[in-house]
């Protein structure tokens, strides 16, 4: 009889060679040997869902690999148990420092969506680097990552709908595009439509105006295998689009197509959504991505520096991770700032340099609050603070109020509900204000100029 422990290590090694990096990392790497005897072994697994996946997809492989090593008819059981409980300190430590997770050795160029290049055809292009291999998994994103990967590879416990929920900059677009990218990469004939809710609305309006609405319906209802729809909160109050989307979803669900939604709020919390659409949005699995903890932030920074080819010393990386804890977009901008200043000015990349770059980000952030934005807008529009929170619907007050609400959403991480309350407004009205400003910004008129002016002041910390 061979030594089971060494066989298990060899089985893992052999499976690693046959699986894509992210699948191995996701499903096999966390599994540890808990207990064993001559014809039986017990393996650890983080949760029941994981166990089901292992049994469905990898149990046979485990047995085959054992058999190849001369261990036949082994009985394998799984038990919910974290790595920590298994006492494998080595794994915890290495995954904290990031070295347990192999960096992408072969960053292939981001695939473009297949098919035509026409505007309004398949929607937006995927961003380079928004793949599963480029996503750093932490406790904050484990569930969302695993659900996204399951959907990309098949389905999530029989369901084909996923709702990714998070505050801004935490990886919703990254994961939803990773699903699309994975599907196209493995099956180029799949028609993946990646659009924001705003794109969907605009395309619908465009089709109505141009009398091509039948083609629009046909495209989304019958010519789409995977629909990725981002920022669904944008649909608030857009009745016609909501009804069309609900019907589209029925067609896709009927045909068992895959659907990924993303949004900053739960479907139940998005105001002015008709029941028809709301019930369809809640059909899928809702997975939330939270803020990454310190060790995950360090791993994200290390991965980003590596993929962008910049060498940042460990203590500087740790300093950036310590200082910037709100979201990953902010982390990225801190990292780029430090790398760029170092390179352009020929400075050493050290804590002093990092401090000087991060000071702008953190100081400005500290000073920005709903109240400070409210004050600034009142001052610039010669309004009193009573005016801006009053019930008045006079144009000279409504517009600045909407702008202040929009800026509060943009520059603070406060929930929209809270922003609404700060202006004595319902949640639905706050969302309406944000949408109204977004729409007017596109016209590049006076409001656009005013917004630029206010944004520059806020970013410069002149509050
Ligand atoms: N876990 C992660 N690992 C690596 N990169 C990440 C991770 N999470 C987020 N990012 C990066 O952070 C940036 C912002 O992420 P993304 O655009 O997906 O956020 P979002 O939640 O969609 O934000 P928004 O709601 O503002 O659209 C991207 O460059 C993305 O690659």
Short mmCIF file of C-alpha atoms and ligand atoms in Angstrom, two decimals:
data_model
loop_
_atom_site.label_atom_id
_atom_site.label_comp_id
_atom_site.label_asym_id
_atom_site.label_seq_id
_atom_site.Cartn_x
_atom_site.Cartn_y
_atom_site.Cartn_z
CA UNK A 1 0.00 0.00 0.00
CA UNK A 2 1.35 3.39 -1.00
CA UNK A 3 1.55 6.25 1.41
CA UNK A 4 -1.83 7.97 1.03
CA UNK A 5 -0.53 11.39 1.97
CA UNK A 6 2.08 11.43 -0.74
CA UNK A 7 -0.41 9.94 -3.21
CA UNK A 8 -2.83 12.77 -2.44
CA UNK A 9 -0.14 15.35 -3.11
CA UNK A 10 0.66 13.61 -6.37
CA UNK A 11 -3.01 13.40 -7.37
CA UNK A 12 -3.36 17.15 -6.84
CA UNK A 13 -0.22 17.80 -8.85
CA UNK A 14 -1.44 15.64 -11.73
CA UNK A 15 -4.86 17.33 -11.77
CA UNK A 16 -3.17 20.73 -11.73
CA UNK A 17 -1.48 19.91 -15.01
CA UNK A 18 -4.76 19.10 -16.71
CA UNK A 19 -7.01 21.91 -15.50
CA UNK A 20 -7.07 25.62 -16.39
CA UNK A 21 -5.25 27.61 -13.75
CA UNK A 22 -8.35 29.31 -12.36
CA UNK A 23 -10.35 26.05 -12.14
CA UNK A 24 -7.55 24.36 -10.24
CA UNK A 25 -7.21 27.35 -7.93
CA UNK A 26 -10.92 27.50 -7.38
CA UNK A 27 -11.87 23.88 -6.89
CA UNK A 28 -8.85 21.71 -6.17
CA UNK A 29 -6.28 23.82 -4.41
CA UNK A 30 -8.44 24.48 -1.30
CA UNK A 31 -9.15 20.78 -0.79
CA UNK A 32 -7.03 19.17 1.94
CA UNK A 33 -6.61 15.66 3.21
CA UNK A 34 -8.31 15.46 6.61
CA UNK A 35 -8.18 11.78 7.48
CA UNK A 36 -7.49 8.46 5.81
CA UNK A 37 -7.03 4.72 6.20
CA UNK A 38 -6.33 1.89 3.76
CA UNK A 39 -9.40 2.23 1.53
CA UNK A 40 -10.97 5.49 2.59
CA UNK A 41 -10.06 9.12 2.71
CA UNK A 42 -11.77 12.25 3.96
CA UNK A 43 -11.22 15.56 2.19
CA UNK A 44 -11.94 19.07 3.41
CA UNK A 45 -14.18 21.48 1.57
CA UNK A 46 -15.16 25.08 2.48
CA UNK A 47 -18.94 24.58 2.20
CA UNK A 48 -21.77 22.30 1.05
CA UNK A 49 -22.05 23.96 -2.30
CA UNK A 50 -18.38 23.26 -2.88
CA UNK A 51 -18.86 19.62 -1.92
CA UNK A 52 -21.63 19.25 -4.47
CA UNK A 53 -19.40 20.74 -7.17
CA UNK A 54 -16.54 18.45 -6.23
CA UNK A 55 -18.77 15.37 -6.28
CA UNK A 56 -20.37 16.33 -9.58
CA UNK A 57 -17.23 17.32 -11.40
CA UNK A 58 -14.10 15.99 -9.78
CA UNK A 59 -14.83 12.89 -7.68
CA UNK A 60 -14.32 10.56 -10.63
CA UNK A 61 -11.09 12.32 -11.56
CA UNK A 62 -9.77 11.90 -8.00
CA UNK A 63 -10.54 8.17 -8.11
CA UNK A 64 -9.00 7.73 -11.55
CA UNK A 65 -5.83 9.50 -10.52
CA UNK A 66 -5.55 7.38 -7.35
CA UNK A 67 -6.09 4.31 -9.44
CA UNK A 68 -3.24 5.35 -11.78
CA UNK A 69 -1.01 5.39 -8.70
CA UNK A 70 -2.07 1.86 -7.79
CA UNK A 71 -4.68 2.83 -5.19
CA UNK A 72 -7.86 1.19 -6.47
CA UNK A 73 -11.43 1.39 -5.16
CA UNK A 74 -10.73 4.14 -2.72
CA UNK A 75 -13.79 5.58 -1.00
CA UNK A 76 -13.74 9.39 -0.82
CA UNK A 77 -15.82 11.49 1.54
CA UNK A 78 -15.95 15.25 1.92
CA UNK A 79 -16.36 17.23 5.08
CA UNK A 80 -17.03 20.96 5.47
CA UNK A 81 -13.88 22.32 7.01
CA UNK A 82 -11.74 25.37 6.32
CA UNK A 83 -8.03 25.14 5.68
CA UNK A 84 -7.42 26.66 9.10
CA UNK A 85 -9.27 23.80 10.75
CA UNK A 86 -7.16 21.33 8.88
CA UNK A 87 -4.17 22.87 10.59
CA UNK A 88 -2.50 23.62 7.33
CA UNK A 89 -0.91 26.86 8.37
CA UNK A 90 1.32 26.76 5.36
CA UNK A 91 -1.57 27.29 3.01
CA UNK A 92 -3.07 30.13 4.94
CA UNK A 93 0.18 31.90 5.12
CA UNK A 94 1.05 31.54 1.49
CA UNK A 95 -2.36 32.58 0.31
CA UNK A 96 -2.13 35.69 2.50
CA UNK A 97 1.08 36.76 0.90
CA UNK A 98 -0.22 35.85 -2.50
CA UNK A 99 2.52 33.46 -3.42
CA UNK A 100 0.15 30.49 -3.27
CA UNK A 101 -1.79 31.94 -6.14
CA UNK A 102 0.20 31.68 -9.31
CA UNK A 103 0.42 34.91 -11.22
CA UNK A 104 -0.73 34.83 -14.78
CA UNK A 105 2.19 33.55 -16.75
CA UNK A 106 0.61 33.94 -20.10
CA UNK A 107 -1.56 37.00 -20.38
CA UNK A 108 -3.24 36.43 -23.67
CA UNK A 109 -4.64 39.41 -25.47
CA UNK A 110 -8.24 40.13 -24.50
CA UNK A 111 -10.55 38.49 -27.02
CA UNK A 112 -12.88 40.70 -28.95
CA UNK A 113 -16.49 39.77 -29.22
CA UNK A 114 -17.07 37.73 -32.31
CA UNK A 115 -19.37 38.88 -35.05
CA UNK A 116 -20.08 42.24 -36.51
CA UNK A 117 -18.54 45.47 -35.38
CA UNK A 118 -21.65 47.57 -35.95
CA UNK A 119 -22.69 50.02 -33.27
CA UNK A 120 -25.44 48.49 -31.18
CA UNK A 121 -24.53 45.03 -32.30
CA UNK A 122 -23.10 43.00 -29.47
CA UNK A 123 -22.69 45.90 -27.14
CA UNK A 124 -19.49 46.96 -25.48
CA UNK A 125 -16.04 45.46 -25.87
CA UNK A 126 -14.66 43.57 -22.92
CA UNK A 127 -11.86 45.29 -21.07
CA UNK A 128 -8.40 43.82 -21.28
CA UNK A 129 -7.53 41.99 -18.10
CA UNK A 130 -11.13 41.48 -16.92
CA UNK A 131 -10.71 37.71 -16.76
CA UNK A 132 -10.98 35.10 -14.01
CA UNK A 133 -7.22 34.67 -13.96
CA UNK A 134 -6.77 38.38 -13.31
CA UNK A 135 -9.28 38.47 -10.48
CA UNK A 136 -7.85 38.13 -6.98
CA UNK A 137 -10.22 36.14 -4.80
CA UNK A 138 -10.64 37.09 -1.15
CA UNK A 139 -13.23 36.41 1.51
CA UNK A 140 -15.09 39.45 0.20
CA UNK A 141 -15.53 38.00 -3.28
CA UNK A 142 -15.22 34.24 -2.90
CA UNK A 143 -18.90 33.52 -3.33
CA UNK A 144 -19.37 35.92 -6.24
CA UNK A 145 -16.26 34.54 -7.95
CA UNK A 146 -17.31 30.94 -7.50
CA UNK A 147 -20.87 31.61 -8.71
CA UNK A 148 -19.55 33.51 -11.75
CA UNK A 149 -17.12 30.76 -12.61
CA UNK A 150 -19.83 28.12 -12.23
CA UNK A 151 -22.09 30.05 -14.56
CA UNK A 152 -19.29 30.50 -17.08
CA UNK A 153 -18.61 26.76 -17.01
CA UNK A 154 -22.22 25.62 -16.95
CA UNK A 155 -24.80 26.74 -14.48
CA UNK A 156 -25.23 27.51 -10.79
CA UNK A 157 -26.98 24.54 -9.27
CA UNK A 158 -29.31 24.36 -12.24
CA UNK A 159 -29.89 28.11 -12.47
CA UNK A 160 -28.58 30.30 -15.28
CA UNK A 161 -29.11 33.72 -13.74
CA UNK A 162 -26.71 35.63 -11.58
CA UNK A 163 -27.01 39.04 -9.95
CA UNK A 164 -23.72 40.67 -8.95
CA UNK A 165 -24.16 43.27 -6.28
CA UNK A 166 -21.60 45.71 -4.89
CA UNK A 167 -20.70 49.30 -4.24
CA UNK A 168 -18.67 51.04 -6.91
CA UNK A 169 -15.20 49.81 -7.88
CA UNK A 170 -15.36 46.39 -6.24
CA UNK A 171 -15.31 44.13 -9.27
CA UNK A 172 -18.83 43.68 -10.68
CA UNK A 173 -17.80 44.56 -14.23
CA UNK A 174 -14.61 42.57 -13.90
CA UNK A 175 -16.48 39.39 -12.95
CA UNK A 176 -19.37 39.82 -15.35
CA UNK A 177 -16.96 40.37 -18.24
CA UNK A 178 -14.87 37.43 -17.07
CA UNK A 179 -17.95 35.23 -17.50
CA UNK A 180 -18.52 36.54 -21.02
CA UNK A 181 -14.86 36.24 -21.94
CA UNK A 182 -14.63 32.69 -20.64
CA UNK A 183 -17.71 31.63 -22.62
CA UNK A 184 -16.51 33.19 -25.87
CA UNK A 185 -13.02 31.83 -25.44
CA UNK A 186 -14.36 28.31 -25.08
CA UNK A 187 -17.05 28.57 -27.69
CA UNK A 188 -16.59 31.28 -30.28
CA UNK A 189 -20.04 30.66 -31.75
CA UNK A 190 -21.80 31.80 -28.58
CA UNK A 191 -23.51 35.15 -28.93
CA UNK A 192 -22.66 37.14 -25.86
CA UNK A 193 -24.28 40.56 -25.51
CA UNK A 194 -22.58 42.82 -23.03
CA UNK A 195 -24.49 46.04 -22.45
CA UNK A 196 -25.25 48.48 -19.68
CA UNK A 197 -28.88 49.11 -18.83
CA UNK A 198 -28.34 52.57 -20.28
CA UNK A 199 -27.09 51.09 -23.58
CA UNK A 200 -30.11 48.81 -23.68
CA UNK A 201 -32.43 51.76 -23.15
CA UNK A 202 -30.68 53.92 -25.75
CA UNK A 203 -30.64 51.15 -28.29
CA UNK A 204 -34.33 50.56 -27.75
CA UNK A 205 -35.12 54.25 -28.24
CA UNK A 206 -32.87 54.34 -31.30
CA UNK A 207 -34.71 51.33 -32.74
CA UNK A 208 -38.10 52.87 -32.07
CA UNK A 209 -37.08 56.09 -33.81
CA UNK A 210 -35.60 54.24 -36.75
CA UNK A 211 -38.46 51.78 -37.01
CA UNK A 212 -36.15 48.85 -36.38
CA UNK A 213 -37.75 47.78 -33.11
CA UNK A 214 -38.57 44.33 -34.50
CA UNK A 215 -34.87 43.71 -35.22
CA UNK A 216 -34.02 44.96 -31.74
CA UNK A 217 -36.50 42.53 -30.16
CA UNK A 218 -35.35 39.68 -32.35
CA UNK A 219 -31.72 40.31 -31.50
CA UNK A 220 -32.13 40.23 -27.74
CA UNK A 221 -34.89 37.65 -27.59
CA UNK A 222 -33.74 35.10 -30.14
CA UNK A 223 -30.18 35.80 -31.18
CA UNK A 224 -28.56 36.02 -27.80
CA UNK A 225 -27.02 33.15 -25.84
CA UNK A 226 -25.66 35.16 -22.95
CA UNK A 227 -26.93 38.54 -21.82
CA UNK A 228 -24.73 40.61 -19.53
CA UNK A 229 -26.63 43.64 -18.35
CA UNK A 230 -24.78 46.08 -16.13
CA UNK A 231 -26.05 48.81 -13.80
CA UNK A 232 -29.66 47.70 -13.69
CA UNK A 233 -30.46 50.46 -11.18
CA UNK A 234 -30.38 52.81 -14.19
CA UNK A 235 -33.75 51.36 -15.25
CA UNK A 236 -35.51 53.01 -12.32
CA UNK A 237 -38.53 54.90 -13.64
CA UNK A 238 -38.00 53.80 -17.26
CA UNK A 239 -41.29 52.00 -17.72
CA UNK A 240 -41.15 51.16 -21.41
CA UNK A 241 -37.63 49.75 -21.18
CA UNK A 242 -38.55 47.75 -18.10
CA UNK A 243 -41.49 46.10 -19.88
CA UNK A 244 -39.42 45.29 -22.95
CA UNK A 245 -36.62 43.89 -20.83
CA UNK A 246 -39.03 41.71 -18.84
CA UNK A 247 -40.33 40.14 -22.04
CA UNK A 248 -36.78 39.69 -23.33
CA UNK A 249 -35.85 37.94 -20.12
CA UNK A 250 -38.81 35.60 -20.44
CA UNK A 251 -37.61 34.54 -23.88
CA UNK A 252 -34.08 33.99 -22.64
CA UNK A 253 -35.20 32.11 -19.53
CA UNK A 254 -37.50 29.92 -21.57
CA UNK A 255 -34.57 28.98 -23.79
CA UNK A 256 -32.34 28.45 -20.74
CA UNK A 257 -29.88 31.16 -21.79
CA UNK A 258 -27.44 32.70 -19.38
CA UNK A 259 -28.11 36.10 -17.83
CA UNK A 260 -25.84 38.17 -15.62
CA UNK A 261 -27.05 41.36 -14.02
CA UNK A 262 -24.99 43.79 -12.04
CA UNK A 263 -26.12 46.62 -9.84
CA UNK A 264 -25.29 48.77 -6.84
CA UNK A 265 -28.55 47.88 -5.14
CA UNK A 266 -30.66 44.82 -4.57
CA UNK A 267 -33.53 44.49 -7.03
CA UNK A 268 -35.95 44.95 -4.13
CA UNK A 269 -34.32 48.25 -3.24
CA UNK A 270 -34.38 49.81 -6.69
CA UNK A 271 -37.27 52.25 -6.70
CA UNK A 272 -39.72 52.66 -9.54
CA UNK A 273 -39.20 49.20 -10.92
CA UNK A 274 -42.32 47.42 -12.09
CA UNK A 275 -43.20 44.15 -10.41
CA UNK A 276 -42.85 42.26 -13.67
CA UNK A 277 -39.17 43.14 -14.01
CA UNK A 278 -38.40 43.08 -10.30
CA UNK A 279 -39.58 39.49 -9.98
CA UNK A 280 -37.40 38.43 -12.90
CA UNK A 281 -34.33 40.17 -11.51
CA UNK A 282 -34.78 38.31 -8.23
CA UNK A 283 -34.98 34.93 -9.95
CA UNK A 284 -31.23 34.52 -10.00
CA UNK A 285 -28.65 33.98 -7.33
CA UNK A 286 -27.69 37.28 -5.73
CA UNK A 287 -24.03 37.46 -4.74
CA UNK A 288 -22.54 40.47 -3.04
CA UNK A 289 -18.93 41.61 -3.33
CA UNK A 290 -17.73 43.41 -0.23
CA UNK A 291 -14.67 45.52 0.46
CA UNK A 292 -11.43 43.53 0.32
CA UNK A 293 -9.54 43.08 3.59
CA UNK A 294 -5.92 44.09 4.04
CA UNK A 295 -4.31 40.83 2.91
CA UNK A 296 -6.53 40.70 -0.18
CA UNK A 297 -5.62 44.30 -0.97
CA UNK A 298 -1.95 43.41 -0.78
CA UNK A 299 -2.47 40.48 -3.14
CA UNK A 300 -4.45 42.65 -5.56
CA UNK A 301 -1.67 45.25 -5.60
CA UNK A 302 0.99 42.63 -6.18
CA UNK A 303 -0.94 41.13 -9.03
CA UNK A 304 -1.64 44.52 -10.61
CA UNK A 305 1.99 45.64 -10.34
CA UNK A 306 3.15 42.43 -11.90
CA UNK A 307 0.72 42.64 -14.79
CA UNK A 308 1.59 46.26 -15.45
CA UNK A 309 5.27 45.50 -15.28
CA UNK A 310 6.10 47.85 -12.39
CA UNK A 311 8.28 46.81 -9.50
CA UNK A 312 6.98 48.12 -6.19
CA UNK A 313 8.85 47.10 -3.02
CA UNK A 314 6.82 45.04 -0.54
CA UNK A 315 6.79 47.66 2.19
CA UNK A 316 5.43 50.26 -0.25
CA UNK A 317 2.75 47.86 -1.45
CA UNK A 318 1.79 47.22 2.16
CA UNK A 319 1.65 50.94 2.85
CA UNK A 320 -0.69 51.55 -0.10
CA UNK A 321 -2.91 48.64 1.02
CA UNK A 322 -3.01 50.09 4.52
CA UNK A 323 -3.98 53.58 3.39
CA UNK A 324 -6.48 52.84 0.66
CA UNK A 325 -9.23 50.58 1.85
CA UNK A 326 -12.41 51.75 0.12
CA UNK A 327 -12.42 50.02 -3.21
CA UNK A 328 -10.19 48.39 -5.76
CA UNK A 329 -10.39 51.19 -8.30
CA UNK A 330 -8.94 53.52 -5.68
CA UNK A 331 -6.19 50.99 -4.93
CA UNK A 332 -5.33 50.82 -8.62
CA UNK A 333 -5.14 54.57 -8.93
CA UNK A 334 -2.84 54.77 -5.90
CA UNK A 335 -0.57 52.13 -7.38
CA UNK A 336 -0.42 53.80 -10.80
CA UNK A 337 0.20 57.17 -9.22
CA UNK A 338 3.17 55.86 -7.25
CA UNK A 339 4.62 53.92 -10.19
CA UNK A 340 4.13 56.81 -12.61
CA UNK A 341 5.65 59.45 -10.34
CA UNK A 342 8.61 57.19 -9.64
CA UNK A 343 9.22 56.51 -13.31
CA UNK A 344 8.56 59.97 -14.72
CA UNK A 345 10.52 61.86 -12.10
CA UNK A 346 13.23 59.25 -11.73
CA UNK A 347 12.51 58.93 -7.98
CA UNK A 348 13.07 55.85 -5.86
CA UNK A 349 9.84 54.08 -5.09
CA UNK A 350 9.75 54.39 -1.33
CA UNK A 351 7.34 55.30 1.46
CA UNK A 352 8.02 59.04 1.08
CA UNK A 353 7.04 58.94 -2.56
CA UNK A 354 3.95 56.84 -1.78
CA UNK A 355 2.95 59.27 0.98
CA UNK A 356 3.15 62.23 -1.37
CA UNK A 357 0.97 60.52 -3.98
CA UNK A 358 -1.55 59.05 -1.56
CA UNK A 359 -1.91 62.31 0.36
CA UNK A 360 -3.94 63.72 -2.54
CA UNK A 361 -6.25 60.72 -2.60
CA UNK A 362 -6.76 60.30 1.13
CA UNK A 363 -6.90 63.96 2.12
CA UNK A 364 -9.38 64.80 -0.55
CA UNK A 365 -11.45 61.78 0.39
CA UNK A 366 -11.47 62.65 4.05
CA UNK A 367 -12.82 66.10 3.30
CA UNK A 368 -15.56 65.00 0.92
CA UNK A 369 -18.89 64.39 2.58
CA UNK A 370 -22.49 64.93 1.58
CA UNK A 371 -22.52 68.00 3.82
CA UNK A 372 -19.39 69.52 2.26
CA UNK A 373 -20.80 68.96 -1.24
CA UNK A 374 -24.09 70.51 -0.19
CA UNK A 375 -22.22 73.59 1.14
CA UNK A 376 -20.16 73.96 -2.02
CA UNK A 377 -23.17 73.73 -4.33
CA UNK A 378 -25.14 76.23 -2.20
CA UNK A 379 -22.23 78.66 -2.27
CA UNK A 380 -21.74 78.41 -6.03
CA UNK A 381 -25.46 78.83 -6.78
CA UNK A 382 -26.07 81.43 -4.07
CA UNK A 383 -28.60 79.27 -2.26
CA UNK A 384 -29.07 78.79 1.45
CA UNK A 385 -28.76 75.35 2.98
CA UNK A 386 -32.44 75.56 3.89
CA UNK A 387 -33.29 76.15 0.22
CA UNK A 388 -31.54 73.07 -1.03
CA UNK A 389 -33.29 70.70 1.37
CA UNK A 390 -36.66 72.49 1.15
CA UNK A 391 -39.68 71.04 -0.68
CA UNK A 392 -39.37 73.85 -3.26
CA UNK A 393 -39.66 72.81 -6.89
CA UNK A 394 -38.41 76.12 -8.29
CA UNK A 395 -36.02 75.52 -11.17
CA UNK A 396 -33.26 77.63 -9.63
CA UNK A 397 -33.29 75.23 -6.64
CA UNK A 398 -34.20 71.91 -8.26
CA UNK A 399 -31.25 71.85 -10.65
CA UNK A 400 -28.51 72.57 -8.06
CA UNK A 401 -30.19 70.08 -5.71
CA UNK A 402 -30.06 67.39 -8.38
CA UNK A 403 -26.42 68.24 -9.07
CA UNK A 404 -25.52 68.03 -5.39
CA UNK A 405 -27.21 64.64 -5.13
CA UNK A 406 -25.35 63.45 -8.22
CA UNK A 407 -22.01 64.69 -6.85
CA UNK A 408 -22.67 63.05 -3.47
CA UNK A 409 -23.20 59.73 -5.24
CA UNK A 410 -20.05 60.25 -7.28
CA UNK A 411 -17.72 61.34 -4.52
CA UNK A 412 -18.92 59.65 -1.34
CA UNK A 413 -19.55 55.99 -0.74
CA UNK A 414 -22.84 56.71 0.97
CA UNK A 415 -25.87 54.68 -0.09
CA UNK A 416 -28.34 56.51 -2.33
CA UNK A 417 -31.00 56.18 0.35
CA UNK A 418 -28.82 58.09 2.82
CA UNK A 419 -28.01 60.75 0.20
CA UNK A 420 -31.73 61.19 -0.44
CA UNK A 421 -32.44 61.58 3.27
CA UNK A 422 -29.72 64.23 3.57
CA UNK A 423 -31.60 66.30 1.01
CA UNK A 424 -35.04 65.52 2.50
CA UNK A 425 -35.83 63.41 -0.50
CA UNK A 426 -37.15 59.90 -1.03
CA UNK A 427 -34.82 57.23 -2.32
CA UNK A 428 -36.70 57.22 -5.66
CA UNK A 429 -36.28 60.98 -6.03
CA UNK A 430 -32.54 60.72 -5.39
CA UNK A 431 -32.23 58.08 -8.13
CA UNK A 432 -34.38 60.22 -10.42
CA UNK A 433 -32.05 63.18 -9.79
CA UNK A 434 -28.95 61.14 -10.59
CA UNK A 435 -30.49 59.85 -13.81
CA UNK A 436 -31.67 63.35 -14.80
CA UNK A 437 -28.16 64.78 -14.37
CA UNK A 438 -26.57 61.86 -16.20
CA UNK A 439 -28.91 62.45 -19.12
CA UNK A 440 -28.27 66.18 -19.26
CA UNK A 441 -24.51 65.69 -19.03
CA UNK A 442 -24.62 63.93 -22.38
CA UNK A 443 -25.84 67.09 -24.06
CA UNK A 444 -22.52 68.72 -23.14
CA UNK A 445 -24.32 71.99 -22.41
CA UNK A 446 -24.26 74.42 -19.48
CA UNK A 447 -24.79 71.72 -16.87
CA UNK A 448 -21.82 69.82 -18.24
CA UNK A 449 -19.60 72.87 -17.78
CA UNK A 450 -20.96 73.52 -14.30
CA UNK A 451 -20.35 69.92 -13.31
CA UNK A 452 -16.79 70.02 -14.58
CA UNK A 453 -16.18 73.13 -12.55
CA UNK A 454 -17.66 71.64 -9.37
CA UNK A 455 -15.89 68.29 -9.85
CA UNK A 456 -12.53 70.03 -10.24
CA UNK A 457 -13.12 71.94 -7.02
CA UNK A 458 -14.08 68.78 -5.14
CA UNK A 459 -11.13 66.82 -6.49
CA UNK A 460 -8.77 69.62 -5.60
CA UNK A 461 -10.15 69.51 -2.06
CA UNK A 462 -11.52 73.06 -2.36
CA UNK A 463 -14.59 72.41 -0.29
N1 LIG B 1 -10.74 41.17 -6.83
C1 LIG B 1 -10.17 41.89 -7.80
N2 LIG B 1 -9.00 41.48 -8.34
C2 LIG B 1 -8.40 42.22 -9.28
N3 LIG B 1 -8.88 43.38 -9.76
C3 LIG B 1 -10.03 43.84 -9.26
C4 LIG B 1 -10.74 43.12 -8.26
N4 LIG B 1 -11.86 43.81 -7.94
C5 LIG B 1 -11.85 44.90 -8.72
N5 LIG B 1 -10.76 44.93 -9.51
C6 LIG B 1 -10.36 45.99 -10.44
O1 LIG B 1 -10.88 47.22 -9.96
C7 LIG B 1 -11.34 48.03 -11.02
C8 LIG B 1 -12.80 48.36 -10.79
O2 LIG B 1 -13.55 47.16 -10.90
P1 LIG B 1 -14.97 47.10 -11.66
O3 LIG B 1 -14.98 48.06 -12.80
O4 LIG B 1 -15.28 45.69 -11.96
O5 LIG B 1 -15.90 47.66 -10.49
P2 LIG B 1 -17.50 47.81 -10.47
O6 LIG B 1 -17.96 47.17 -9.23
O7 LIG B 1 -18.10 47.34 -11.75
O8 LIG B 1 -17.63 49.39 -10.34
P3 LIG B 1 -18.82 50.38 -10.85
O9 LIG B 1 -20.05 50.04 -10.07
O10 LIG B 1 -18.29 51.74 -10.55
O11 LIG B 1 -18.99 50.13 -12.33
C9 LIG B 1 -11.10 47.24 -12.30
O12 LIG B 1 -9.90 47.68 -12.88
C10 LIG B 1 -10.96 45.80 -11.82
O13 LIG B 1 -10.09 45.04 -12.64
#
